Amino acid sequence: MTKLDIGTGLYEKEDFLRLLGEDIERAKAEERCYSVLAVVAQHLPGENVRDIVEVAAGCLQDLMRDNDLVGRLDDDVLALGLRDTDSVEAGVVSFRLQGDLRLKSFHLRNTVWEPGVASLGDNGETTEELLKAAIEAAKNRRRRLG
């Protein structure tokens, strides 16, 4: 049975990673596109972050399609598995998400969420490789803007 994070309604880390791994393996076997979008918080305060994370989780849920996966990896990292989505389409999703996050979280204690995208084949072949690449893309984006 899969577990959802009570505060956000997103898959908890262990279940998300398992489901994401299954999705990625299926996409590889069927030679289909797959992308991972990670959202990393900048300036997340050390305590009482629930409201900030819930806003970001809500933005992800609003944007996801019925067949996408969304999970909470840590307080400062959320991720979205995008089935049948290539790097260009994932970039569009990332751009839309960034606008939603800026609009809905600008007032929450100076926290900014940066998205990063990684696609199967372009950035890796495994769950770990894709997540690492997406998180690194989000952090690099933050460094370029910061």
mmCIF file of C-alpha atoms in Angstrom:
data_model
loop_
_atom_site.group_PDB
_atom_site.id
_atom_site.type_symbol
_atom_site.label_atom_id
_atom_site.label_comp_id
_atom_site.label_asym_id
_atom_site.label_seq_id
_atom_site.Cartn_x
_atom_site.Cartn_y
_atom_site.Cartn_z
ATOM 1 C CA MET A 1 0.000 0.000 0.000
ATOM 2 C CA THR A 2 1.374 3.416 -0.930
ATOM 3 C CA LYS A 3 1.625 6.163 1.640
ATOM 4 C CA LEU A 4 0.808 9.809 1.108
ATOM 5 C CA ASP A 5 2.362 12.621 3.115
ATOM 6 C CA ILE A 6 -0.409 13.888 5.399
ATOM 7 C CA GLY A 7 0.413 17.589 5.040
ATOM 8 C CA THR A 8 0.877 17.713 1.283
ATOM 9 C CA GLY A 9 -1.003 14.762 -0.191
ATOM 10 C CA LEU A 10 2.132 13.825 -2.145
ATOM 11 C CA TYR A 11 3.677 10.365 -2.175
ATOM 12 C CA GLU A 12 6.147 9.853 0.635
ATOM 13 C CA LYS A 13 9.771 9.468 -0.426
ATOM 14 C CA GLU A 14 10.053 5.663 -0.322
ATOM 15 C CA ASP A 15 6.843 5.049 -2.266
ATOM 16 C CA PHE A 16 7.553 7.830 -4.736
ATOM 17 C CA LEU A 17 11.002 6.444 -5.503
ATOM 18 C CA ARG A 18 9.603 2.946 -5.996
ATOM 19 C CA LEU A 19 6.794 4.129 -8.297
ATOM 20 C CA LEU A 20 9.130 6.441 -10.203
ATOM 21 C CA GLY A 21 11.584 3.594 -10.720
ATOM 22 C CA GLU A 22 8.803 1.367 -12.072
ATOM 23 C CA ASP A 23 7.661 4.145 -14.420
ATOM 24 C CA ILE A 24 11.155 4.789 -15.727
ATOM 25 C CA GLU A 25 11.822 1.084 -16.325
ATOM 26 C CA ARG A 26 8.504 0.769 -18.189
ATOM 27 C CA ALA A 27 9.297 3.833 -20.315
ATOM 28 C CA LYS A 28 12.716 2.411 -21.220
ATOM 29 C CA ALA A 29 11.250 -0.995 -22.099
ATOM 30 C CA GLU A 30 8.574 0.617 -24.300
ATOM 31 C CA GLU A 31 11.019 3.209 -25.726
ATOM 32 C CA ARG A 32 8.870 6.103 -24.546
ATOM 33 C CA CYS A 33 9.823 9.555 -23.321
ATOM 34 C CA TYR A 34 10.036 10.257 -19.612
ATOM 35 C CA SER A 35 11.137 13.324 -17.685
ATOM 36 C CA VAL A 36 11.614 14.181 -14.037
ATOM 37 C CA LEU A 37 11.055 17.658 -12.672
ATOM 38 C CA ALA A 38 12.540 18.507 -9.270
ATOM 39 C CA VAL A 39 11.630 21.633 -7.332
ATOM 40 C CA VAL A 40 14.201 22.855 -4.817
ATOM 41 C CA ALA A 41 13.566 25.533 -2.189
ATOM 42 C CA GLN A 42 15.864 28.484 -1.735
ATOM 43 C CA HIS A 43 15.867 30.268 1.648
ATOM 44 C CA LEU A 44 13.686 27.670 3.355
ATOM 45 C CA PRO A 45 13.593 28.549 7.069
ATOM 46 C CA GLY A 46 14.752 25.854 9.451
ATOM 47 C CA GLU A 47 11.455 25.542 11.277
ATOM 48 C CA ASN A 48 7.720 25.780 10.639
ATOM 49 C CA VAL A 49 8.078 25.073 6.929
ATOM 50 C CA ARG A 50 4.788 23.205 6.577
ATOM 51 C CA ASP A 51 2.853 26.128 5.050
ATOM 52 C CA ILE A 52 5.625 26.811 2.537
ATOM 53 C CA VAL A 53 5.899 23.175 1.454
ATOM 54 C CA GLU A 54 2.107 22.828 1.247
ATOM 55 C CA VAL A 55 1.885 25.776 -1.165
ATOM 56 C CA ALA A 56 4.558 24.274 -3.418
ATOM 57 C CA ALA A 57 2.891 20.840 -3.231
ATOM 58 C CA GLY A 58 -0.411 22.422 -4.226
ATOM 59 C CA CYS A 59 1.224 24.021 -7.271
ATOM 60 C CA LEU A 60 2.616 20.647 -8.346
ATOM 61 C CA GLN A 61 -0.735 18.932 -7.866
ATOM 62 C CA ASP A 62 -2.535 21.629 -9.851
ATOM 63 C CA LEU A 63 -0.121 21.179 -12.743
ATOM 64 C CA MET A 64 0.144 17.392 -12.826
ATOM 65 C CA ARG A 65 -1.828 15.256 -15.226
ATOM 66 C CA ASP A 66 -3.750 12.147 -14.205
ATOM 67 C CA ASN A 67 -0.886 9.829 -15.123
ATOM 68 C CA ASP A 68 1.965 11.818 -13.512
ATOM 69 C CA LEU A 69 3.612 11.027 -10.171
ATOM 70 C CA VAL A 70 4.334 13.644 -7.546
ATOM 71 C CA GLY A 71 6.319 13.104 -4.355
ATOM 72 C CA ARG A 72 8.044 14.738 -1.451
ATOM 73 C CA LEU A 73 11.697 13.786 -1.182
ATOM 74 C CA ASP A 74 12.638 16.178 1.642
ATOM 75 C CA ASP A 75 11.369 19.429 3.106
ATOM 76 C CA ASP A 76 13.208 21.356 0.440
ATOM 77 C CA VAL A 77 12.823 18.979 -2.556
ATOM 78 C CA LEU A 78 9.622 17.928 -4.303
ATOM 79 C CA ALA A 79 9.554 15.983 -7.563
ATOM 80 C CA LEU A 80 7.241 15.202 -10.448
ATOM 81 C CA GLY A 81 7.504 12.188 -12.762
ATOM 82 C CA LEU A 82 6.241 13.144 -16.214
ATOM 83 C CA ARG A 83 5.177 10.151 -18.310
ATOM 84 C CA ASP A 84 5.411 10.422 -22.103
ATOM 85 C CA THR A 85 7.129 13.808 -21.780
ATOM 86 C CA ASP A 86 10.309 14.777 -23.617
ATOM 87 C CA SER A 87 12.778 17.461 -22.534
ATOM 88 C CA VAL A 88 11.093 20.250 -24.516
ATOM 89 C CA GLU A 89 7.646 19.475 -23.081
ATOM 90 C CA ALA A 90 9.159 19.145 -19.590
ATOM 91 C CA GLY A 91 10.712 22.597 -20.031
ATOM 92 C CA VAL A 92 7.260 24.026 -20.724
ATOM 93 C CA VAL A 93 5.878 22.344 -17.594
ATOM 94 C CA SER A 94 8.825 23.724 -15.615
ATOM 95 C CA PHE A 95 8.196 27.247 -16.905
ATOM 96 C CA ARG A 96 4.494 27.071 -16.001
ATOM 97 C CA LEU A 97 5.308 25.679 -12.570
ATOM 98 C CA GLN A 98 7.842 28.394 -11.898
ATOM 99 C CA GLY A 99 5.234 31.071 -12.607
ATOM 100 C CA ASP A 100 2.694 29.401 -10.329
ATOM 101 C CA LEU A 101 5.247 29.026 -7.544
ATOM 102 C CA ARG A 102 6.335 32.657 -7.791
ATOM 103 C CA LEU A 103 2.745 33.852 -7.714
ATOM 104 C CA LYS A 104 1.588 31.687 -4.829
ATOM 105 C CA SER A 105 4.653 31.650 -2.564
ATOM 106 C CA PHE A 106 6.272 35.072 -2.888
ATOM 107 C CA HIS A 107 4.850 36.188 0.463
ATOM 108 C CA LEU A 108 6.067 33.142 2.401
ATOM 109 C CA ARG A 109 9.190 34.178 4.271
ATOM 110 C CA ASN A 110 11.413 34.932 1.294
ATOM 111 C CA THR A 111 11.322 31.356 0.016
ATOM 112 C CA VAL A 112 11.819 30.807 -3.701
ATOM 113 C CA TRP A 113 11.323 27.430 -5.399
ATOM 114 C CA GLU A 114 13.464 26.651 -8.435
ATOM 115 C CA PRO A 115 12.532 23.857 -10.878
ATOM 116 C CA GLY A 116 14.988 21.660 -12.731
ATOM 117 C CA VAL A 117 14.331 19.060 -15.427
ATOM 118 C CA ALA A 118 16.035 15.848 -16.497
ATOM 119 C CA SER A 119 14.930 13.527 -19.291
ATOM 120 C CA LEU A 120 15.440 9.845 -19.916
ATOM 121 C CA GLY A 121 18.307 9.308 -22.319
ATOM 122 C CA ASP A 122 19.479 12.928 -22.256
ATOM 123 C CA ASN A 123 20.375 13.075 -18.559
ATOM 124 C CA GLY A 124 20.474 9.482 -17.402
ATOM 125 C CA GLU A 125 18.928 6.026 -17.504
ATOM 126 C CA THR A 126 18.066 5.343 -13.857
ATOM 127 C CA THR A 127 15.825 6.902 -11.232
ATOM 128 C CA GLU A 128 18.851 8.031 -9.248
ATOM 129 C CA GLU A 129 20.555 9.592 -12.272
ATOM 130 C CA LEU A 130 17.429 11.458 -13.377
ATOM 131 C CA LEU A 131 16.606 12.763 -9.900
ATOM 132 C CA LYS A 132 20.190 13.835 -9.322
ATOM 133 C CA ALA A 133 20.305 15.629 -12.674
ATOM 134 C CA ALA A 134 16.957 17.387 -12.092
ATOM 135 C CA ILE A 135 17.956 18.499 -8.580
ATOM 136 C CA GLU A 136 21.327 19.697 -9.834
ATOM 137 C CA ALA A 137 19.615 21.631 -12.664
ATOM 138 C CA ALA A 138 17.386 23.357 -10.098
ATOM 139 C CA LYS A 139 20.358 24.211 -7.874
ATOM 140 C CA ASN A 140 22.383 25.482 -10.833
ATOM 141 C CA ARG A 141 19.462 27.640 -11.887
ATOM 142 C CA ARG A 142 19.341 29.068 -8.392
ATOM 143 C CA ARG A 143 23.075 29.841 -8.492
ATOM 144 C CA ARG A 144 22.737 31.602 -11.870
ATOM 145 C CA LEU A 145 19.845 33.733 -10.618
ATOM 146 C CA GLY A 146 21.220 34.320 -7.115
#
